[in-house]
Amino acid sequence: MDSHTLAVNGGPAVRDRPWPRWPQAAPGAAKALEEVLESGRWAISGPYRGTESQERRFARAFADYHGVPHCVPAASGTASLMLALEACGVGAGDEVIVPALSWVASASTVLGVNAVPVFCDVDPDTLCLDPAAAEALVTGRTKAVVVVHLYSAVADLDALTALARRHGLPLIEDCAQAHGAEYRGRKVGTLGTAGTFSMQHSKVLTSGEGGAVITADAALARRVEHLRADGRVLAAHPPAPGAMELVETGELMGSNRCLSEFQAALLTEQLPELDGQNETRRRNAALLDRLLAEAGCRPQSTSPGTTRRTYYTYAAALPEDALGTLGSGPACRALTAELGFPVSPGYPPLPANRLYDPAGRPRFALDEEYRRRTAPDAAGLPVARESARRTATLHHAALLGDEGDMHDIAAAFTKVLRHSADLPG
């Protein structure tokens, strides 16, 4: 078959070279992990050994990076969101406005504190929470707004912080996909009441699993500390070696959602690499934006207040004539075959996501009213539905290469779009 035949149909692929791998270990990562291994302390719940914990070191470094006084590390991004919600006073039966376009944790974490996720449509350009749509959903039951900085965009934080102030609501920034992004010169996660992060394997700052909550509010940070360590907090002063550093205050019951010392040590080493990697991604994404726009795609944009963008997932809307009745799925499969790198459709609207199924877990069957209020309903979310139909995404590892890699991506898009009539269903 000639070079015009799609690889998914047996033709030659655009590319047969390897892509940058992810994760990429920082130079000091192996030594830091070995030090923890030999330290005799693998968790903050282990005995104090006379030296500062890795968890405290990372918390201080991550807080300093964001210019805030408080960071509480946690076991995952999911744990971080649940901790922030509960620390903000969200509980049984309360409503939390969340974007309809996001990973399932944006909804499942709300269920996890026995509250009700209220799905809000997104802005058609940024694909982040639409402030006007969110305002229309505020009721007397609303207790918080969660904004997700999605894919590679920063939400309109001017409008969303103003909305939160008008209604006296906490605004939680979910920054799981936006480590290092800035809005009007401030790091995301610092403009709302709290910022939450995921350090899961695929994230731009990773320790395999992990998370964190940052805030300028000392009382909120103390509540998060209690909630993540079974109602305990780290002592104000180091104890004697062999004693516990976690203090049982009796102030607030919690659960165990702590980060291990291995993960904290790894994150401390990875953090200095973040800005340089983000700059490489930004430079390559700018080129890719231009190339894909020439091919007829519409790359995701960010809000006007964004002063520094990060790329967790590069997202672009495919032209209508390449979609047919099946949406972006066939084109994404063809692009994957051309590049040897996964190209995936965007997230489905959360209420239509097969992973959102409260009825499948007995713990959420509180009563008939709660089951009714949390049942999936994707009606009234036209922008989220259209985005799910048209979007193609690439993981940020593809942006860690060079200009030649961006031209390969563009060549694959151009080939697939020119021969979209040949796409298998």
Short mmCIF file of C-alpha atoms in Angstrom, two decimals:
data_model
loop_
_atom_site.label_atom_id
_atom_site.label_comp_id
_atom_site.label_asym_id
_atom_site.label_seq_id
_atom_site.Cartn_x
_atom_site.Cartn_y
_atom_site.Cartn_z
CA MET A 1 0.00 0.00 0.00
CA ASP A 2 1.22 3.55 -0.70
CA SER A 3 2.05 6.27 1.82
CA HIS A 4 -1.43 7.74 1.53
CA THR A 5 -3.04 4.65 3.01
CA LEU A 6 -3.81 5.13 6.70
CA ALA A 7 -1.67 3.04 9.04
CA VAL A 8 -4.82 1.81 10.75
CA ASN A 9 -5.75 0.31 7.36
CA GLY A 10 -2.33 -1.30 6.86
CA GLY A 11 -0.39 1.58 5.32
CA PRO A 12 3.01 2.88 6.49
CA ALA A 13 2.93 4.96 9.66
CA VAL A 14 4.07 8.56 9.75
CA ARG A 15 6.52 7.75 12.54
CA ASP A 16 8.44 4.73 13.78
CA ARG A 17 10.81 6.43 16.27
CA PRO A 18 10.36 6.24 20.06
CA TRP A 19 8.82 9.09 22.03
CA PRO A 20 10.10 10.61 25.29
CA ARG A 21 9.25 8.37 28.24
CA TRP A 22 7.35 9.42 31.32
CA PRO A 23 8.06 9.60 34.22
CA GLN A 24 11.64 10.90 34.01
CA ALA A 25 13.57 10.51 37.26
CA ALA A 26 15.38 13.58 38.57
CA PRO A 27 19.16 13.27 39.04
CA GLY A 28 18.91 12.89 42.82
CA ALA A 29 15.85 10.63 42.90
CA ALA A 30 17.59 7.27 43.39
CA LYS A 31 19.81 8.59 46.20
CA ALA A 32 16.85 10.17 47.99
CA LEU A 33 14.88 6.92 47.86
CA GLU A 34 17.86 4.96 49.16
CA GLU A 35 18.23 7.38 52.06
CA VAL A 36 14.62 6.76 53.08
CA LEU A 37 15.12 3.02 52.72
CA GLU A 38 18.01 3.13 55.19
CA SER A 39 16.51 5.75 57.50
CA GLY A 40 14.28 3.52 59.60
CA ARG A 41 11.33 5.82 58.94
CA TRP A 42 9.12 5.14 55.94
CA ALA A 43 6.08 7.20 57.00
CA ILE A 44 5.26 10.14 59.27
CA SER A 45 3.33 7.64 61.39
CA GLY A 46 6.66 5.91 62.08
CA PRO A 47 8.93 6.83 65.01
CA TYR A 48 10.91 10.05 64.79
CA ARG A 49 14.58 9.31 64.03
CA GLY A 50 16.20 12.63 64.86
CA THR A 51 16.00 14.19 61.41
CA GLU A 52 13.28 16.17 59.64
CA SER A 53 10.82 13.99 57.77
CA GLN A 54 10.81 13.95 53.99
CA GLU A 55 7.14 14.83 54.16
CA ARG A 56 7.90 18.07 55.99
CA ARG A 57 10.67 18.89 53.53
CA PHE A 58 8.38 18.43 50.56
CA ALA A 59 5.52 20.35 52.21
CA ARG A 60 7.82 23.31 52.80
CA ALA A 61 9.27 23.19 49.27
CA PHE A 62 5.84 22.94 47.62
CA ALA A 63 4.42 25.76 49.76
CA ASP A 64 7.43 27.95 48.94
CA TYR A 65 7.07 27.16 45.23
CA HIS A 66 3.50 28.49 45.36
CA GLY A 67 4.19 31.39 47.70
CA VAL A 68 1.75 30.20 50.37
CA PRO A 69 2.37 29.37 54.03
CA HIS A 70 0.68 25.97 54.17
CA CYS A 71 0.93 22.68 52.29
CA VAL A 72 -0.45 19.38 53.57
CA PRO A 73 0.71 16.39 51.49
CA ALA A 74 -1.75 13.54 51.00
CA ALA A 75 -1.96 10.07 49.54
CA SER A 76 -3.54 11.05 46.22
CA GLY A 77 -5.29 13.78 44.30
CA THR A 78 -8.60 12.16 45.21
CA ALA A 79 -7.68 12.27 48.88
CA SER A 80 -6.62 15.91 48.54
CA LEU A 81 -9.96 16.91 47.04
CA MET A 82 -11.92 15.09 49.73
CA LEU A 83 -9.78 16.65 52.45
CA ALA A 84 -10.29 20.14 51.04
CA LEU A 85 -14.05 19.67 50.67
CA GLU A 86 -14.48 18.39 54.21
CA ALA A 87 -12.13 21.00 55.68
CA CYS A 88 -14.30 23.66 54.00
CA GLY A 89 -17.33 22.29 55.84
CA VAL A 90 -18.95 20.34 53.01
CA GLY A 91 -20.96 17.38 54.24
CA ALA A 92 -24.06 15.26 53.97
CA GLY A 93 -26.63 16.55 51.48
CA ASP A 94 -24.71 19.71 50.57
CA GLU A 95 -24.38 20.69 46.91
CA VAL A 96 -21.01 21.23 45.26
CA ILE A 97 -20.81 22.76 41.79
CA VAL A 98 -18.31 20.84 39.64
CA PRO A 99 -17.43 21.03 35.93
CA ALA A 100 -19.24 18.52 33.76
CA LEU A 101 -16.03 17.90 31.82
CA SER A 102 -13.32 16.35 33.98
CA TRP A 103 -11.93 13.12 35.36
CA VAL A 104 -14.44 11.14 37.43
CA ALA A 105 -12.77 12.12 40.73
CA SER A 106 -14.33 15.58 40.39
CA ALA A 107 -17.65 13.89 41.12
CA SER A 108 -16.68 10.84 43.19
CA THR A 109 -14.87 12.97 45.78
CA VAL A 110 -18.05 14.95 46.37
CA LEU A 111 -19.94 11.70 46.88
CA GLY A 112 -17.13 10.62 49.20
CA VAL A 113 -18.11 13.33 51.71
CA ASN A 114 -21.82 12.45 51.26
CA ALA A 115 -22.50 15.63 49.30
CA VAL A 116 -24.15 16.05 45.89
CA PRO A 117 -22.20 16.98 42.75
CA VAL A 118 -24.04 19.54 40.63
CA PHE A 119 -22.74 19.33 37.08
CA CYS A 120 -22.03 22.62 35.34
CA ASP A 121 -21.31 23.15 31.67
CA VAL A 122 -17.96 24.45 30.50
CA ASP A 123 -16.62 27.31 28.41
CA PRO A 124 -16.37 26.27 24.73
CA ASP A 125 -12.84 27.67 24.32
CA THR A 126 -11.10 26.76 27.59
CA LEU A 127 -13.27 23.70 28.40
CA CYS A 128 -13.10 24.81 32.05
CA LEU A 129 -16.00 25.70 34.34
CA ASP A 130 -18.27 28.36 32.80
CA PRO A 131 -18.71 31.12 35.43
CA ALA A 132 -22.12 32.23 34.14
CA ALA A 133 -23.42 28.67 34.08
CA ALA A 134 -22.06 28.12 37.60
CA GLU A 135 -23.79 31.24 38.89
CA ALA A 136 -27.12 29.95 37.60
CA LEU A 137 -26.69 26.74 39.61
CA VAL A 138 -26.11 28.33 43.02
CA THR A 139 -28.90 27.49 45.50
CA GLY A 140 -29.36 27.61 49.23
CA ARG A 141 -27.86 24.13 49.38
CA THR A 142 -24.64 25.08 47.57
CA LYS A 143 -21.65 24.84 49.92
CA ALA A 144 -18.66 25.00 47.55
CA VAL A 145 -17.50 25.43 43.96
CA VAL A 146 -14.75 23.23 42.52
CA VAL A 147 -12.95 24.51 39.44
CA VAL A 148 -10.68 22.22 37.41
CA HIS A 149 -7.89 23.71 35.32
CA LEU A 150 -8.43 21.17 32.57
CA TYR A 151 -5.97 19.66 30.07
CA SER A 152 -3.78 22.71 29.41
CA ALA A 153 -6.04 25.63 30.28
CA VAL A 154 -6.55 27.86 33.29
CA ALA A 155 -10.15 28.72 34.14
CA ASP A 156 -11.50 32.29 34.35
CA LEU A 157 -10.47 32.89 37.94
CA ASP A 158 -11.46 36.56 37.90
CA ALA A 159 -15.09 35.62 37.36
CA LEU A 160 -15.02 32.53 39.57
CA THR A 161 -13.40 34.20 42.58
CA ALA A 162 -15.92 37.05 42.24
CA LEU A 163 -18.77 34.52 42.14
CA ALA A 164 -17.45 32.80 45.27
CA ARG A 165 -17.19 36.13 47.13
CA ARG A 166 -20.71 37.19 46.13
CA HIS A 167 -22.23 34.02 47.50
CA GLY A 168 -19.87 33.44 50.43
CA LEU A 169 -18.70 30.10 49.02
CA PRO A 170 -15.30 28.44 49.22
CA LEU A 171 -13.66 28.06 45.80
CA ILE A 172 -11.49 24.95 45.55
CA GLU A 173 -9.01 24.90 42.68
CA ASP A 174 -8.33 21.41 41.37
CA CYS A 175 -4.83 21.81 39.93
CA ALA A 176 -4.17 18.12 39.24
CA GLN A 177 -3.50 18.98 35.59
CA ALA A 178 -1.91 22.40 36.08
CA HIS A 179 1.23 22.21 38.26
CA GLY A 180 3.13 25.46 37.75
CA ALA A 181 0.47 27.33 35.76
CA GLU A 182 -0.04 30.99 36.63
CA TYR A 183 -2.95 33.41 36.53
CA ARG A 184 -2.15 37.12 36.63
CA GLY A 185 1.31 36.24 37.92
CA ARG A 186 0.13 33.95 40.73
CA LYS A 187 0.43 30.18 40.76
CA VAL A 188 -2.88 28.40 40.33
CA GLY A 189 -4.08 26.88 43.57
CA THR A 190 -3.43 30.14 45.44
CA LEU A 191 -6.37 32.23 44.22
CA GLY A 192 -9.15 30.14 45.73
CA THR A 193 -9.75 29.02 49.30
CA ALA A 194 -7.56 25.98 48.71
CA GLY A 195 -5.69 24.34 45.87
CA THR A 196 -5.48 20.58 45.44
CA PHE A 197 -2.97 18.57 43.43
CA SER A 198 -2.46 15.03 42.20
CA MET A 199 1.00 13.48 41.84
CA GLN A 200 -0.28 10.31 40.16
CA HIS A 201 1.96 8.57 37.60
CA SER A 202 0.79 10.54 34.55
CA LYS A 203 1.00 14.01 36.12
CA VAL A 204 3.68 16.58 35.27
CA LEU A 205 4.94 16.31 38.87
CA THR A 206 4.72 12.72 40.01
CA SER A 207 5.74 10.21 42.66
CA GLY A 208 3.59 7.43 41.21
CA GLU A 209 0.76 8.34 43.56
CA GLY A 210 0.38 11.31 45.87
CA GLY A 211 -1.31 14.62 46.36
CA ALA A 212 -1.32 17.88 48.32
CA VAL A 213 -3.56 20.68 49.58
CA ILE A 214 -2.20 24.22 49.68
CA THR A 215 -3.80 27.24 51.33
CA ALA A 216 -3.10 30.60 52.94
CA ASP A 217 -5.65 29.82 55.69
CA ALA A 218 -3.95 28.44 58.81
CA ALA A 219 -7.18 27.15 60.36
CA LEU A 220 -8.13 25.35 57.14
CA ALA A 221 -4.66 23.79 56.91
CA ARG A 222 -4.94 22.51 60.48
CA ARG A 223 -8.30 20.90 59.70
CA VAL A 224 -6.77 19.23 56.64
CA GLU A 225 -3.88 17.94 58.78
CA HIS A 226 -6.28 16.35 61.25
CA LEU A 227 -8.44 14.87 58.51
CA ARG A 228 -5.52 13.21 56.71
CA ALA A 229 -3.78 11.60 59.74
CA ASP A 230 -6.56 9.98 61.80
CA GLY A 231 -7.16 13.17 63.77
CA ARG A 232 -3.47 13.78 64.51
CA VAL A 233 -1.13 16.64 63.57
CA LEU A 234 2.63 16.91 63.42
CA ALA A 235 4.17 18.21 66.64
CA ALA A 236 5.21 21.86 66.72
CA HIS A 237 8.66 20.78 67.94
CA PRO A 238 10.60 17.57 67.24
CA PRO A 239 10.05 14.85 69.84
CA ALA A 240 12.75 12.63 71.31
CA PRO A 241 14.12 10.03 68.85
CA GLY A 242 11.92 6.94 68.90
CA ALA A 243 8.80 8.86 69.92
CA MET A 244 5.82 9.60 67.68
CA GLU A 245 5.88 12.93 65.88
CA LEU A 246 2.12 12.83 65.30
CA VAL A 247 0.18 14.36 68.19
CA GLU A 248 -3.32 13.17 69.19
CA THR A 249 -5.19 16.43 69.77
CA GLY A 250 -8.78 15.22 70.01
CA GLU A 251 -9.86 18.25 67.98
CA LEU A 252 -11.22 16.49 64.90
CA MET A 253 -11.65 12.89 63.80
CA GLY A 254 -9.88 11.97 60.57
CA SER A 255 -8.75 9.09 58.38
CA ASN A 256 -5.38 7.88 57.15
CA ARG A 257 -4.60 9.62 53.86
CA CYS A 258 -0.90 10.29 54.43
CA LEU A 259 1.91 10.41 51.88
CA SER A 260 4.78 7.96 52.42
CA GLU A 261 8.34 9.11 53.03
CA PHE A 262 9.40 7.49 49.74
CA GLN A 263 6.89 9.53 47.78
CA ALA A 264 7.75 12.75 49.61
CA ALA A 265 11.48 12.26 48.99
CA LEU A 266 10.85 11.62 45.31
CA LEU A 267 8.65 14.71 44.96
CA THR A 268 11.26 16.91 46.64
CA GLU A 269 13.77 15.83 43.99
CA GLN A 270 11.33 16.09 41.08
CA LEU A 271 10.05 19.58 41.96
CA PRO A 272 13.16 21.49 40.76
CA GLU A 273 12.75 19.83 37.34
CA LEU A 274 9.16 21.01 36.90
CA ASP A 275 9.67 24.52 35.52
CA GLY A 276 12.22 23.45 32.91
CA GLN A 277 10.01 20.60 31.70
CA ASN A 278 7.01 22.92 31.60
CA GLU A 279 8.96 25.41 29.49
CA THR A 280 9.83 22.68 26.97
CA ARG A 281 6.17 21.69 26.77
CA ARG A 282 5.07 25.32 26.30
CA ARG A 283 7.54 25.90 23.49
CA ASN A 284 6.54 22.75 21.63
CA ALA A 285 2.82 23.35 22.22
CA ALA A 286 3.05 26.82 20.68
CA LEU A 287 4.49 25.29 17.51
CA LEU A 288 1.93 22.51 17.54
CA ASP A 289 -0.89 25.03 17.93
CA ARG A 290 0.18 26.74 14.71
CA LEU A 291 0.68 23.50 12.78
CA LEU A 292 -2.63 21.96 13.80
CA ALA A 293 -4.55 25.18 13.15
CA GLU A 294 -3.16 25.06 9.60
CA ALA A 295 -4.49 21.49 9.36
CA GLY A 296 -8.00 22.66 10.32
CA CYS A 297 -8.02 21.80 14.02
CA ARG A 298 -8.88 24.16 16.87
CA PRO A 299 -6.40 23.85 19.75
CA GLN A 300 -7.76 24.43 23.25
CA SER A 301 -7.29 28.00 24.44
CA THR A 302 -6.87 29.34 27.95
CA SER A 303 -8.51 32.23 29.80
CA PRO A 304 -7.21 35.78 29.16
CA GLY A 305 -5.78 36.09 32.69
CA THR A 306 -3.36 33.20 32.15
CA THR A 307 0.25 34.39 32.44
CA ARG A 308 1.93 30.98 32.36
CA ARG A 309 0.38 27.88 30.87
CA THR A 310 1.17 24.24 31.60
CA TYR A 311 0.35 21.19 29.53
CA TYR A 312 -0.83 18.00 31.16
CA THR A 313 -2.78 16.98 28.08
CA TYR A 314 -2.61 18.72 24.74
CA ALA A 315 -6.17 19.03 23.41
CA ALA A 316 -7.55 20.10 20.05
CA ALA A 317 -11.00 19.97 18.46
CA LEU A 318 -11.10 18.09 15.16
CA PRO A 319 -12.88 19.62 12.14
CA GLU A 320 -16.47 18.55 11.69
CA ASP A 321 -15.91 16.78 8.38
CA ALA A 322 -13.52 14.30 10.05
CA LEU A 323 -16.01 13.18 12.70
CA GLY A 324 -18.97 11.57 10.97
CA THR A 325 -21.53 10.12 13.34
CA LEU A 326 -19.00 8.41 15.62
CA GLY A 327 -17.15 11.46 16.93
CA SER A 328 -13.41 11.63 17.46
CA GLY A 329 -12.88 7.97 18.39
CA PRO A 330 -12.04 6.61 14.89
CA ALA A 331 -9.72 9.53 14.13
CA CYS A 332 -7.94 9.07 17.47
CA ARG A 333 -7.37 5.39 16.77
CA ALA A 334 -5.98 6.27 13.34
CA LEU A 335 -3.70 8.94 14.82
CA THR A 336 -2.41 6.45 17.38
CA ALA A 337 -1.52 4.04 14.57
CA GLU A 338 0.32 6.79 12.66
CA LEU A 339 2.33 8.03 15.65
CA GLY A 340 2.90 4.97 17.82
CA PHE A 341 1.75 7.17 20.72
CA PRO A 342 -1.72 7.17 22.30
CA VAL A 343 -4.10 9.81 20.98
CA SER A 344 -7.37 9.69 22.90
CA PRO A 345 -10.80 11.30 22.76
CA GLY A 346 -11.51 13.90 25.42
CA TYR A 347 -13.34 13.13 28.63
CA PRO A 348 -17.03 12.28 28.29
CA PRO A 349 -19.42 14.49 30.28
CA LEU A 350 -19.21 13.30 33.87
CA PRO A 351 -22.84 12.20 34.19
CA ALA A 352 -22.37 10.07 31.06
CA ASN A 353 -19.07 8.59 32.22
CA ARG A 354 -19.37 4.87 32.93
CA LEU A 355 -17.11 5.41 35.95
CA TYR A 356 -19.73 7.64 37.58
CA ASP A 357 -22.21 5.17 39.04
CA PRO A 358 -23.30 6.02 42.60
CA ALA A 359 -25.98 3.33 42.50
CA GLY A 360 -23.26 0.70 42.14
CA ARG A 361 -21.94 1.31 45.68
CA PRO A 362 -24.17 0.65 48.68
CA ARG A 363 -22.35 3.26 50.78
CA PHE A 364 -24.02 5.99 48.69
CA ALA A 365 -27.54 4.61 49.14
CA LEU A 366 -28.27 6.97 52.04
CA ASP A 367 -31.94 7.41 51.21
CA GLU A 368 -34.19 7.73 48.19
CA GLU A 369 -33.79 11.50 47.93
CA TYR A 370 -29.99 11.25 47.90
CA ARG A 371 -30.10 8.53 45.24
CA ARG A 372 -32.32 10.75 43.13
CA ARG A 373 -30.11 13.82 43.54
CA THR A 374 -26.91 11.95 42.64
CA ALA A 375 -28.29 9.91 39.72
CA PRO A 376 -26.48 10.50 36.40
CA ASP A 377 -28.20 13.06 34.17
CA ALA A 378 -26.29 14.46 31.19
CA ALA A 379 -29.09 16.70 29.98
CA GLY A 380 -28.43 20.40 29.61
CA LEU A 381 -24.67 20.14 29.03
CA PRO A 382 -24.33 20.97 25.34
CA VAL A 383 -20.76 22.28 25.41
CA ALA A 384 -19.42 19.32 27.39
CA ARG A 385 -21.15 16.90 25.03
CA GLU A 386 -19.81 18.66 21.93
CA SER A 387 -16.29 18.76 23.34
CA ALA A 388 -16.41 15.05 24.09
CA ARG A 389 -17.48 14.42 20.50
CA ARG A 390 -14.78 16.53 18.84
CA THR A 391 -11.68 16.52 21.06
CA ALA A 392 -8.44 14.62 20.51
CA THR A 393 -5.80 14.62 23.26
CA LEU A 394 -2.12 13.73 23.66
CA HIS A 395 -0.28 13.12 26.94
CA HIS A 396 2.35 15.72 27.83
CA ALA A 397 5.24 13.30 27.25
CA ALA A 398 4.81 13.97 23.53
CA LEU A 399 5.66 17.64 24.20
CA LEU A 400 9.01 16.82 25.82
CA GLY A 401 10.64 16.14 22.46
CA ASP A 402 11.84 18.58 19.80
CA GLU A 403 10.43 20.49 16.84
CA GLY A 404 10.73 17.42 14.63
CA ASP A 405 8.38 15.56 16.94
CA MET A 406 5.80 18.35 16.63
CA HIS A 407 6.05 18.17 12.85
CA ASP A 408 5.47 14.41 13.05
CA ILE A 409 2.31 14.97 15.10
CA ALA A 410 1.09 17.57 12.62
CA ALA A 411 1.88 15.27 9.67
CA ALA A 412 -0.19 12.50 11.28
CA PHE A 413 -3.14 14.84 11.86
CA THR A 414 -2.91 16.13 8.29
CA LYS A 415 -2.81 12.61 6.85
CA VAL A 416 -5.72 11.35 8.93
CA LEU A 417 -7.87 14.41 8.23
CA ARG A 418 -7.22 14.26 4.49
CA HIS A 419 -8.25 10.63 4.40
CA SER A 420 -11.02 10.78 7.02
CA ALA A 421 -13.38 9.09 4.54
CA ASP A 422 -11.24 5.96 4.91
CA LEU A 423 -11.48 5.81 8.71
CA PRO A 424 -12.80 2.46 9.96
CA GLY A 425 -15.76 2.75 12.31
#
